[in-house]
PDB file of C-alpha atoms in Angstrom:
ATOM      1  CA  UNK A   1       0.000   0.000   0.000  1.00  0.00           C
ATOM      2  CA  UNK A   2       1.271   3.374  -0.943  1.00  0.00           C
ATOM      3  CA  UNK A   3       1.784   6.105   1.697  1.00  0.00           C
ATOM      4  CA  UNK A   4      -0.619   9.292   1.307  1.00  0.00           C
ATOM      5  CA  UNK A   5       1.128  11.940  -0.431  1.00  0.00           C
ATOM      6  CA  UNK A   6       1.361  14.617   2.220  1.00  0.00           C
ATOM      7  CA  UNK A   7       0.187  18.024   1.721  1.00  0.00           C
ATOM      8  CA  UNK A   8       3.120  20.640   2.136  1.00  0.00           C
ATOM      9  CA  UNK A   9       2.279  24.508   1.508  1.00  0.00           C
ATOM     10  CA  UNK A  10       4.164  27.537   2.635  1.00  0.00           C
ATOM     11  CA  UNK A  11       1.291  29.324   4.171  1.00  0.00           C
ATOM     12  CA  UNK A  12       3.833  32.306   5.320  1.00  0.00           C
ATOM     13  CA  UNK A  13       4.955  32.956   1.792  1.00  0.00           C
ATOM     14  CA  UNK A  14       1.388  32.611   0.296  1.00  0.00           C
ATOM     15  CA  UNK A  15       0.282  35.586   2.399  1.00  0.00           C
ATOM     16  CA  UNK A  16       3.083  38.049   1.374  1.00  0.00           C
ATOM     17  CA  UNK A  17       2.752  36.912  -2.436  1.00  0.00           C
ATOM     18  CA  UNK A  18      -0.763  37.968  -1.678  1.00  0.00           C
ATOM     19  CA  UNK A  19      -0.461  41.204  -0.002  1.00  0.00           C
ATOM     20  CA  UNK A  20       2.497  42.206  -2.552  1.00  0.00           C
ATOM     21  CA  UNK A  21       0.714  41.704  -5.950  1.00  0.00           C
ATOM     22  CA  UNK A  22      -3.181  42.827  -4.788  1.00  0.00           C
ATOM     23  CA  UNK A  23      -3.639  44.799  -7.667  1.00  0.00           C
ATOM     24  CA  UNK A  24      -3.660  41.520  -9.523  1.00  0.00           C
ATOM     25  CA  UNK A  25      -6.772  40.348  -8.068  1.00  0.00           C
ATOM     26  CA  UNK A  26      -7.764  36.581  -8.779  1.00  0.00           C
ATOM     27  CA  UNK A  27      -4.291  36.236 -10.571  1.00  0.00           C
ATOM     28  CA  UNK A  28      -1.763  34.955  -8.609  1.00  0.00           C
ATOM     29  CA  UNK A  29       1.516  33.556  -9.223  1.00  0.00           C
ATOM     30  CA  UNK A  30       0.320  30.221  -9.567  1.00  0.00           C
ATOM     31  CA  UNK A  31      -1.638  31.488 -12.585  1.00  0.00           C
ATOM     32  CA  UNK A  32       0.254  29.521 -15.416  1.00  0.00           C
ATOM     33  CA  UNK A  33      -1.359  29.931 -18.397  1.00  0.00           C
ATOM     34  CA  UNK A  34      -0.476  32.631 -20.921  1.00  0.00           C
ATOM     35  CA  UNK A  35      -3.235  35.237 -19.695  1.00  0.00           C
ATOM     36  CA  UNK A  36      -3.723  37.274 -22.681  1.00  0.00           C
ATOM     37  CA  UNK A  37      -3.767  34.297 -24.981  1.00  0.00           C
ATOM     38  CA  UNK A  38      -6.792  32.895 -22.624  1.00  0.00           C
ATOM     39  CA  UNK A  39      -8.439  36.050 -22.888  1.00  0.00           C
ATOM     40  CA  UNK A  40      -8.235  35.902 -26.642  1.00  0.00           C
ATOM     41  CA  UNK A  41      -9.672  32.404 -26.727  1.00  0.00           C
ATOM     42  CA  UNK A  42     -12.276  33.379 -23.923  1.00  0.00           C
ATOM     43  CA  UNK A  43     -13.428  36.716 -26.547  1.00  0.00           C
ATOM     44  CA  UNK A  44     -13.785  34.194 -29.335  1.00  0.00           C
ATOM     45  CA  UNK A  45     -15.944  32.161 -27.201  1.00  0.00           C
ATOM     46  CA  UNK A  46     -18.274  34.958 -26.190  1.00  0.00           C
ATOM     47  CA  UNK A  47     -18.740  36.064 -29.216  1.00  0.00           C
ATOM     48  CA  UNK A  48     -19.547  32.184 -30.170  1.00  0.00           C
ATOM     49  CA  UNK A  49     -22.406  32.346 -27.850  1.00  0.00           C
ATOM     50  CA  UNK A  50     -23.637  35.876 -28.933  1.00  0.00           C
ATOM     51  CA  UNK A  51     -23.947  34.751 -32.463  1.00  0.00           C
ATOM     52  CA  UNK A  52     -26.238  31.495 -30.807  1.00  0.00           C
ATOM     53  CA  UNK A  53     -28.250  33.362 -28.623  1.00  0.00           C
ATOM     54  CA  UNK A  54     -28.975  35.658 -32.244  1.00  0.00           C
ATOM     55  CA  UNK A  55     -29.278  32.528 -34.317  1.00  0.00           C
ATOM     56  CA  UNK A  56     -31.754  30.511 -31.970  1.00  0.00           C
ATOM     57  CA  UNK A  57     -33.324  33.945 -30.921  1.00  0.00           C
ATOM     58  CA  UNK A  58     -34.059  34.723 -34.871  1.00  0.00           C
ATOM     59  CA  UNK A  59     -35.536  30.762 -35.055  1.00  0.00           C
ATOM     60  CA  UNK A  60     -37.621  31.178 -31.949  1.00  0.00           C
ATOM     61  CA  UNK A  61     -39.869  34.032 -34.044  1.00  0.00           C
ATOM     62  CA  UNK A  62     -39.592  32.757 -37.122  1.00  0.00           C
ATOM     63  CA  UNK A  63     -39.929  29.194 -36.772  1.00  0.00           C
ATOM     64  CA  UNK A  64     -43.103  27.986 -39.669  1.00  0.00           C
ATOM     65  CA  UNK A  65     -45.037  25.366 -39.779  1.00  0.00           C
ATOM     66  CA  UNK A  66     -48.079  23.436 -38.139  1.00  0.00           C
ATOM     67  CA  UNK A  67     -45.323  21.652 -35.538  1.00  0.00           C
ATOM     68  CA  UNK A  68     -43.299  24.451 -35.099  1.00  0.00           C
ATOM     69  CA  UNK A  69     -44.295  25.172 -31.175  1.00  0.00           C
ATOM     70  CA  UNK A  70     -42.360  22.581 -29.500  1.00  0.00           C
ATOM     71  CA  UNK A  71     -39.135  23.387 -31.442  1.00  0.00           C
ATOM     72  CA  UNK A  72     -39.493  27.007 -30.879  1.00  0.00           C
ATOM     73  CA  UNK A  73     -39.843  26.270 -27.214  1.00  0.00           C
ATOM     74  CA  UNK A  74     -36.458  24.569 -27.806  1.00  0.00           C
ATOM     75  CA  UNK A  75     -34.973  27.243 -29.642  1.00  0.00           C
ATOM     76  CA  UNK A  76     -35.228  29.440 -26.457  1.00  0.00           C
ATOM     77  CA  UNK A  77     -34.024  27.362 -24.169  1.00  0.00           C
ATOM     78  CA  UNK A  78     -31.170  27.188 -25.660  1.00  0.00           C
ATOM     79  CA  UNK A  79     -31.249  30.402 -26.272  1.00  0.00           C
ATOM     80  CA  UNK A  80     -31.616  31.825 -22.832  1.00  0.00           C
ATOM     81  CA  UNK A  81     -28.297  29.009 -22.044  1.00  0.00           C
ATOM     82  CA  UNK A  82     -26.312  30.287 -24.417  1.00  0.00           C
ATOM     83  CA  UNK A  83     -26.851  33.817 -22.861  1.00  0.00           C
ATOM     84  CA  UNK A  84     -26.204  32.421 -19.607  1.00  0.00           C
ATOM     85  CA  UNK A  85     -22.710  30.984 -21.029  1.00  0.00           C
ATOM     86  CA  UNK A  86     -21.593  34.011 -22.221  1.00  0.00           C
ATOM     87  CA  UNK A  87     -22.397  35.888 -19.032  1.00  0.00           C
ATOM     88  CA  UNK A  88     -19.799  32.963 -17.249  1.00  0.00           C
ATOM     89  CA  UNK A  89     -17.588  33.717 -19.918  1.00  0.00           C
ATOM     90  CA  UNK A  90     -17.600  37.667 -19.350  1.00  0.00           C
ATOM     91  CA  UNK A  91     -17.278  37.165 -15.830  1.00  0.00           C
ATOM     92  CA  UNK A  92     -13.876  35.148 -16.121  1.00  0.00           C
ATOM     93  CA  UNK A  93     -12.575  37.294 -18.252  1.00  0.00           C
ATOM     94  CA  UNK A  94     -13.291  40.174 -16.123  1.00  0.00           C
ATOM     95  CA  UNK A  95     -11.455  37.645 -13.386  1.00  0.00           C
ATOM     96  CA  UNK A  96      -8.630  37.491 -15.284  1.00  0.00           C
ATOM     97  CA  UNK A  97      -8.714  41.398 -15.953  1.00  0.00           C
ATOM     98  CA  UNK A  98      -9.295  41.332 -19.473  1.00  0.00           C
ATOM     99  CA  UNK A  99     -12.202  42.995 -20.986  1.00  0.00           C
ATOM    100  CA  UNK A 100     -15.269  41.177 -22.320  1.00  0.00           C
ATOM    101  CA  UNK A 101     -15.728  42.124 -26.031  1.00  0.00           C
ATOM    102  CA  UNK A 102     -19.441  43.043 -26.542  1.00  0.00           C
ATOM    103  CA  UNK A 103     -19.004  45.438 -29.428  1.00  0.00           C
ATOM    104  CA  UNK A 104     -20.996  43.628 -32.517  1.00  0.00           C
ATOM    105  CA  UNK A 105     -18.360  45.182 -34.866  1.00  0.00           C
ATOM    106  CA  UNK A 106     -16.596  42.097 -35.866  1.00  0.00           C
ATOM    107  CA  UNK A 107     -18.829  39.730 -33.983  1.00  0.00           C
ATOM    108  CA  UNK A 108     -18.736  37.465 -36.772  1.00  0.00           C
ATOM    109  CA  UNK A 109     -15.262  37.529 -37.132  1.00  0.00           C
ATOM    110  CA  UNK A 110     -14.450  36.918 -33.622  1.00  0.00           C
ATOM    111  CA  UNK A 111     -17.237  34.151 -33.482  1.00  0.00           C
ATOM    112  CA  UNK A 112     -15.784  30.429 -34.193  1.00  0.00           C
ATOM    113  CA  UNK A 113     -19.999  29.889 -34.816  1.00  0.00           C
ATOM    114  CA  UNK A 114     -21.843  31.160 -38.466  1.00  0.00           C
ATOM    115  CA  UNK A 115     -24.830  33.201 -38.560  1.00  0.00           C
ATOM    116  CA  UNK A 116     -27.279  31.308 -40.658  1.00  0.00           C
ATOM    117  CA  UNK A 117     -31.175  31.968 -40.405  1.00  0.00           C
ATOM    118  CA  UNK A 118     -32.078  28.892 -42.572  1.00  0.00           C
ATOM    119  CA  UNK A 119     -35.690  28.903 -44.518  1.00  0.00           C
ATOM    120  CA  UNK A 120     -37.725  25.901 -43.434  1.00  0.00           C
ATOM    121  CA  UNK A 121     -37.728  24.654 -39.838  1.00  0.00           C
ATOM    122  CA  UNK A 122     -35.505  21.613 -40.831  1.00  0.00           C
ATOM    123  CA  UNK A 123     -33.073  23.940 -42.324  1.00  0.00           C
ATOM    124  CA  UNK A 124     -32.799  25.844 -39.304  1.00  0.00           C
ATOM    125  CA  UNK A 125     -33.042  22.788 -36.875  1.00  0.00           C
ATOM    126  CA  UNK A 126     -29.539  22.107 -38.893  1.00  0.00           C
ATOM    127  CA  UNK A 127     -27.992  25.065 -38.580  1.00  0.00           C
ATOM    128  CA  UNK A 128     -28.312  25.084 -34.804  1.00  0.00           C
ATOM    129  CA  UNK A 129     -26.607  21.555 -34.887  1.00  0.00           C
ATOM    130  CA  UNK A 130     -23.587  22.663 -37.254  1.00  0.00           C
ATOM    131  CA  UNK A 131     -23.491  25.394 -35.044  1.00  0.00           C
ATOM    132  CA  UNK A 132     -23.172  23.364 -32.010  1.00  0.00           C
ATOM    133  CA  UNK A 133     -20.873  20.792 -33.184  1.00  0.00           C
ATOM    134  CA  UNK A 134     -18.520  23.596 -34.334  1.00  0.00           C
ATOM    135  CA  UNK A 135     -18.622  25.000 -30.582  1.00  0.00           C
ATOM    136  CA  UNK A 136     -18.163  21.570 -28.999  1.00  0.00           C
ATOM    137  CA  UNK A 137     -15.146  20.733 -31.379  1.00  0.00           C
ATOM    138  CA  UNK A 138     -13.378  24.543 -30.629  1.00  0.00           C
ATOM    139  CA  UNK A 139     -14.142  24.561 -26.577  1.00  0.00           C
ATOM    140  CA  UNK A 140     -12.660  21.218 -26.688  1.00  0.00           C
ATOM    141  CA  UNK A 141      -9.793  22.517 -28.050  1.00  0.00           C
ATOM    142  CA  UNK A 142      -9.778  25.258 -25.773  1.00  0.00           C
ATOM    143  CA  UNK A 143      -9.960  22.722 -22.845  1.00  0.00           C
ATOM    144  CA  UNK A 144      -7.088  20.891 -24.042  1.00  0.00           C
ATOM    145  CA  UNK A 145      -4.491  24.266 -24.664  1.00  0.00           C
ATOM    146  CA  UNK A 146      -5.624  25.478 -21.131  1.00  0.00           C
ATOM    147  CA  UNK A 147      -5.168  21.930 -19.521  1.00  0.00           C
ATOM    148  CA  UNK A 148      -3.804  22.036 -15.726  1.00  0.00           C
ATOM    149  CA  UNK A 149      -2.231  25.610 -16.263  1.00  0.00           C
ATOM    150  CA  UNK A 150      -5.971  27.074 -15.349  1.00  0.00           C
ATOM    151  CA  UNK A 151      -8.131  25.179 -13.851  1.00  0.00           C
ATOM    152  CA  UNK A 152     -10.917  27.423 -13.367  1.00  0.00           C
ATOM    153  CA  UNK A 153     -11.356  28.800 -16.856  1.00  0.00           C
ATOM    154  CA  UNK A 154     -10.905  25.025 -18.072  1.00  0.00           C
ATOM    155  CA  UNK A 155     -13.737  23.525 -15.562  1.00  0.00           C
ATOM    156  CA  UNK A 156     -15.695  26.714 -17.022  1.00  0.00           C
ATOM    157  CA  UNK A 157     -15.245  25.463 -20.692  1.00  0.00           C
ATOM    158  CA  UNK A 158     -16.086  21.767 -19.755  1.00  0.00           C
ATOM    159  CA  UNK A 159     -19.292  22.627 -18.067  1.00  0.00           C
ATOM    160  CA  UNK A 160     -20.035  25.192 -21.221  1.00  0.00           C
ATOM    161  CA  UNK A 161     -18.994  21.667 -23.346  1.00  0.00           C
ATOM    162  CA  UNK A 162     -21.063  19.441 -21.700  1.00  0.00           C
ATOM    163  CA  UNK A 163     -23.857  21.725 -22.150  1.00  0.00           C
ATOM    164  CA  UNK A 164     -23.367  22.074 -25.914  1.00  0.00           C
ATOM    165  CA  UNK A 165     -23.306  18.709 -26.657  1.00  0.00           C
ATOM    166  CA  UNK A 166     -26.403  18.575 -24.848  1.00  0.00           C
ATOM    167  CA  UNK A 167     -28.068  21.004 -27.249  1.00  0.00           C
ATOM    168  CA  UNK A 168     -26.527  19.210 -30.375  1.00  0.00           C
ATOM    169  CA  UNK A 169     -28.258  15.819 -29.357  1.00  0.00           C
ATOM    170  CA  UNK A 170     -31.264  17.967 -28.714  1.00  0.00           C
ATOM    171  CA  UNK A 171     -31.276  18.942 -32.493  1.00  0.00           C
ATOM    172  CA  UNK A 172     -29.872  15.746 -33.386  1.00  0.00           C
ATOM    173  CA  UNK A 173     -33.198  14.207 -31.676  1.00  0.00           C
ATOM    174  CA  UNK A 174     -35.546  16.964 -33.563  1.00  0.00           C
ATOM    175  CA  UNK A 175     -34.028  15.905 -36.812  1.00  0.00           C
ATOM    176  CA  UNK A 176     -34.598  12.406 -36.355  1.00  0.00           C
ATOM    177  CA  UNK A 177     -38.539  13.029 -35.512  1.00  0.00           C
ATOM    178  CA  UNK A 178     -39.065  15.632 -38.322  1.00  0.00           C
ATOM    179  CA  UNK A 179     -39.277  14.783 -41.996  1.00  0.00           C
ATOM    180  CA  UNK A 180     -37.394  16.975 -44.391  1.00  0.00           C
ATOM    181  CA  UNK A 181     -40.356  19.434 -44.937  1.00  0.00           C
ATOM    182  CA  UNK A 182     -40.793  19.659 -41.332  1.00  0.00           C
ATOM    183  CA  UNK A 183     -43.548  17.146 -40.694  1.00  0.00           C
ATOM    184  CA  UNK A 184     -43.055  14.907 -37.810  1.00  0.00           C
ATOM    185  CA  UNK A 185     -41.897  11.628 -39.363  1.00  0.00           C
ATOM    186  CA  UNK A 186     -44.719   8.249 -39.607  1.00  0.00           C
ATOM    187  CA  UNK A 187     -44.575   6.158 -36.035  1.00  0.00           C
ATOM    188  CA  UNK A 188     -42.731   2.625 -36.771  1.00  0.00           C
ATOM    189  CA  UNK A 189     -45.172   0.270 -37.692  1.00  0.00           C
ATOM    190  CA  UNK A 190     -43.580  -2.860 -35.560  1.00  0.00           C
TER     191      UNK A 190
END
């Protein structure tokens, strides 16, 4: 049996690192990650969710068809989560005194996401899906540059991750029980 790996921490020298460097607020010196580039990524990823919360937002009114309610309720869902991810993501950047970028000049540029209002409620159903599986393939790689060297801003990205995967099976699902002019698709006959 392996002996527990004991927990050594120079409490002394923790306090006058944090007294010295208070302007830096949650960055300390055990902040390894390369700040600004973090930032960067973080901007990219609001915008990301900007650009969904517009996309699904756009869907929710203009949504047609007989069976459009239910998917519309779906639409803003995810819309109101998307808004709530890039209110997380604002916040850590603020953390990490950066400034959130907001300014919808070059939202689309900064936006890994495209802004595509689709026709037909299938066409939009699969827009929000490209959409998410382009956000779930870029946070992942966000996760994976930020690894161990920030651990908040990565368990931040994960739960954001987990989420959109979430919302692509959701549109997956409505795919699968819609037809391709939007008609929900004949029950099995088994």
């Amino acid at each position: 049996m392996s002996q527990p790996k004991p927990f050594i921490s120079d409490i002394e020298n923790i306090r006058k690192r944090a007294r010295e460097h208070i302007d830096n607020g949650a960055v300390t010196s055990g902040y390894r990650a390369d700040r600004e580039t973090v930032i960067k990524l973080l901007n990219e990823a609001l915008a990301t969710e900007l650009v969904c919360v517009l996309r699904y937002k756009y869907h929710y009114y203009m949504a047609p068809g007989i069976h459009s309610q239910s998917v519309k309720a779906e639409f803003l869902e995810h819309a109101t989560e998307e808004q709530e991810h890039a209110d997380r993501i604002a916040e850590r950047i603020t953390q990490l005194d950066g400034t959130p970028n907001f300014n919808p000049d070059g939202l689309l540029s900064r936006s890994h996401a495209d802004y595509v209002e689709g026709t037909t409620l299938v066409d939009m159903i699969k827009e929000d899906l490209v959409a998410e599986r382009i956000a779930i393939d870029s946070y992942r790689a966000i996760v994976q540059y930020i690894g161990d060297d920030d651990p908040t801003t990565r368990r931040i990205m994960e739960d954001i991750l987990a989420q959109e995967e979430e919302h692509a099976e959701d549109m997956a699902t409505l795919l699968e029980n819609l037809g391709a002019k939007g008609e929900p698709t004949a029950p099995s006959l088994r």
